[in-house]
Coordinates of C-alpha atoms in Angstrom, one line a residue:
Q518 CA 89.5 93.2 121.8
V519 CA 91.5 96.2 120.4
L520 CA 91.6 96.6 116.7
L521 CA 93.7 99.0 114.6
V522 CA 92.7 99.6 111.0
E523 CA 94.8 101.7 108.7
S524 CA 93.6 103.4 105.5
G525 CA 94.8 106.1 103.1
G526 CA 97.6 104.4 101.2
G527 CA 97.9 104.4 97.5
L528 CA 100.0 105.0 94.4
V529 CA 101.3 108.5 94.0
Q530 CA 104.1 110.4 92.2
P531 CA 107.2 111.8 93.7
G532 CA 106.5 115.0 95.5
D533 CA 102.9 114.2 96.2
S534 CA 101.2 113.9 99.6
L535 CA 99.1 111.3 101.4
R536 CA 97.4 111.1 104.7
L537 CA 97.2 107.8 106.5
S538 CA 94.6 107.1 109.2
C539 CA 94.5 104.5 111.9
V540 CA 91.3 103.9 113.7
V541 CA 91.4 102.3 117.1
S542 CA 88.4 100.3 118.3
G543 CA 87.8 98.3 121.4
R544 CA 89.4 100.8 123.7
T545 CA 90.0 104.5 123.7
S546 CA 93.1 105.5 121.8
S547 CA 94.2 107.9 124.5
A548 CA 95.2 104.8 126.6
Y549 CA 98.0 104.1 124.2
F550 CA 101.4 105.5 123.0
M551 CA 101.0 105.1 119.3
S552 CA 103.5 104.8 116.4
W553 CA 103.8 104.4 112.7
F554 CA 106.2 101.8 111.3
R555 CA 106.9 100.8 107.7
Q556 CA 108.3 97.9 105.9
A557 CA 109.7 98.0 102.4
P558 CA 110.1 94.9 100.2
G559 CA 113.0 92.8 101.4
K560 CA 113.7 95.0 104.4
E561 CA 113.0 94.9 108.1
R562 CA 110.1 96.9 109.6
E563 CA 111.3 100.3 110.7
F564 CA 110.1 103.0 113.0
V565 CA 108.7 106.1 111.3
A566 CA 107.0 108.3 113.9
A567 CA 105.4 108.2 117.3
L568 CA 103.2 110.3 119.5
T569 CA 102.5 110.4 123.2
R570 CA 99.1 109.7 124.6
S571 CA 98.1 113.3 124.8
G572 CA 99.6 114.1 121.5
G573 CA 102.0 116.6 123.1
T574 CA 105.3 115.1 122.0
A575 CA 106.1 113.6 118.6
Y576 CA 109.1 111.6 117.5
Y577 CA 110.4 111.0 114.0
T578 CA 113.0 109.0 112.2
E579 CA 115.6 111.3 110.6
S580 CA 114.6 110.5 107.0
V581 CA 111.0 111.8 107.4
K582 CA 111.7 114.9 109.6
G583 CA 110.2 118.0 108.0
R584 CA 108.1 115.9 105.6
F585 CA 105.9 113.8 107.8
T586 CA 103.6 114.9 110.6
I587 CA 102.0 112.5 113.1
S588 CA 98.9 113.6 114.9
R589 CA 96.0 112.1 116.8
D590 CA 92.4 112.9 117.5
N591 CA 91.5 111.0 120.7
A592 CA 87.9 112.0 120.4
K593 CA 87.8 110.1 117.1
N594 CA 90.1 107.3 118.3
T595 CA 92.2 108.0 115.3
L596 CA 96.0 108.4 114.6
Y597 CA 97.2 110.2 111.5
L598 CA 100.3 110.4 109.4
Q599 CA 100.5 113.3 107.0
M600 CA 103.2 112.6 104.4
N601 CA 104.4 115.3 102.1
S602 CA 107.1 115.4 99.5
L603 CA 107.0 111.7 99.1
S604 CA 109.9 110.0 97.3
P605 CA 110.3 106.4 96.0
E606 CA 112.3 105.6 99.1
D607 CA 109.0 106.0 101.1
T608 CA 107.5 103.1 99.3
A609 CA 106.4 100.5 101.9
V610 CA 103.6 99.0 103.8
Y611 CA 102.8 101.4 106.6
Y612 CA 101.6 100.0 110.0
C613 CA 100.2 101.7 113.0
A614 CA 100.9 100.2 116.4
A615 CA 99.8 100.8 120.0
C616 CA 101.3 100.1 123.3
S617 CA 100.4 100.8 126.9
D618 CA 104.0 100.5 128.2
C619 CA 106.9 100.2 125.7
T620 CA 110.1 101.4 124.5
M621 CA 109.3 103.4 121.3
L622 CA 111.7 101.6 119.0
K623 CA 111.2 98.1 120.3
I624 CA 108.8 96.5 117.8
D625 CA 108.2 93.4 120.0
Q626 CA 106.9 95.6 122.9
Y627 CA 103.9 96.9 121.0
D628 CA 100.6 95.4 122.1
Y629 CA 98.6 95.9 118.9
W630 CA 99.2 96.3 115.2
G631 CA 97.1 97.1 112.2
Q632 CA 97.1 95.1 109.0
G633 CA 99.0 97.8 107.1
T634 CA 98.3 100.0 104.2
Q635 CA 100.4 100.1 101.0
V636 CA 102.1 103.3 99.9
A637 CA 103.8 103.3 96.5
V638 CA 105.7 106.3 95.2
S639 CA 106.6 106.1 91.5
S640 CA 106.7 108.2 88.4

């Protein structure tokens, strides 16, 4: 069984940084295309960033480009999301997701999801 466990969320002030982690267990993370999604209160879950299996190519939603960086350490079976210059609009539950064969933006095509980690940005 493959499990994804996120950590690193918290309450921060505007302009602060956070680094989220997602540990994959049950199978090597290099087998999966991996992404971060987020869901704000009252809104649909949305794509944030994705990274190919090798970590060679990253994709970002427009609103986080230049502020967020997705990376992975396959030796540690871990996916990261470095978030800088956080704003209140980034407040959401952040989820990591993994798929073996999917279309990046298609939520229902992901095979595995973590339980989420809360990020709150407020002054």
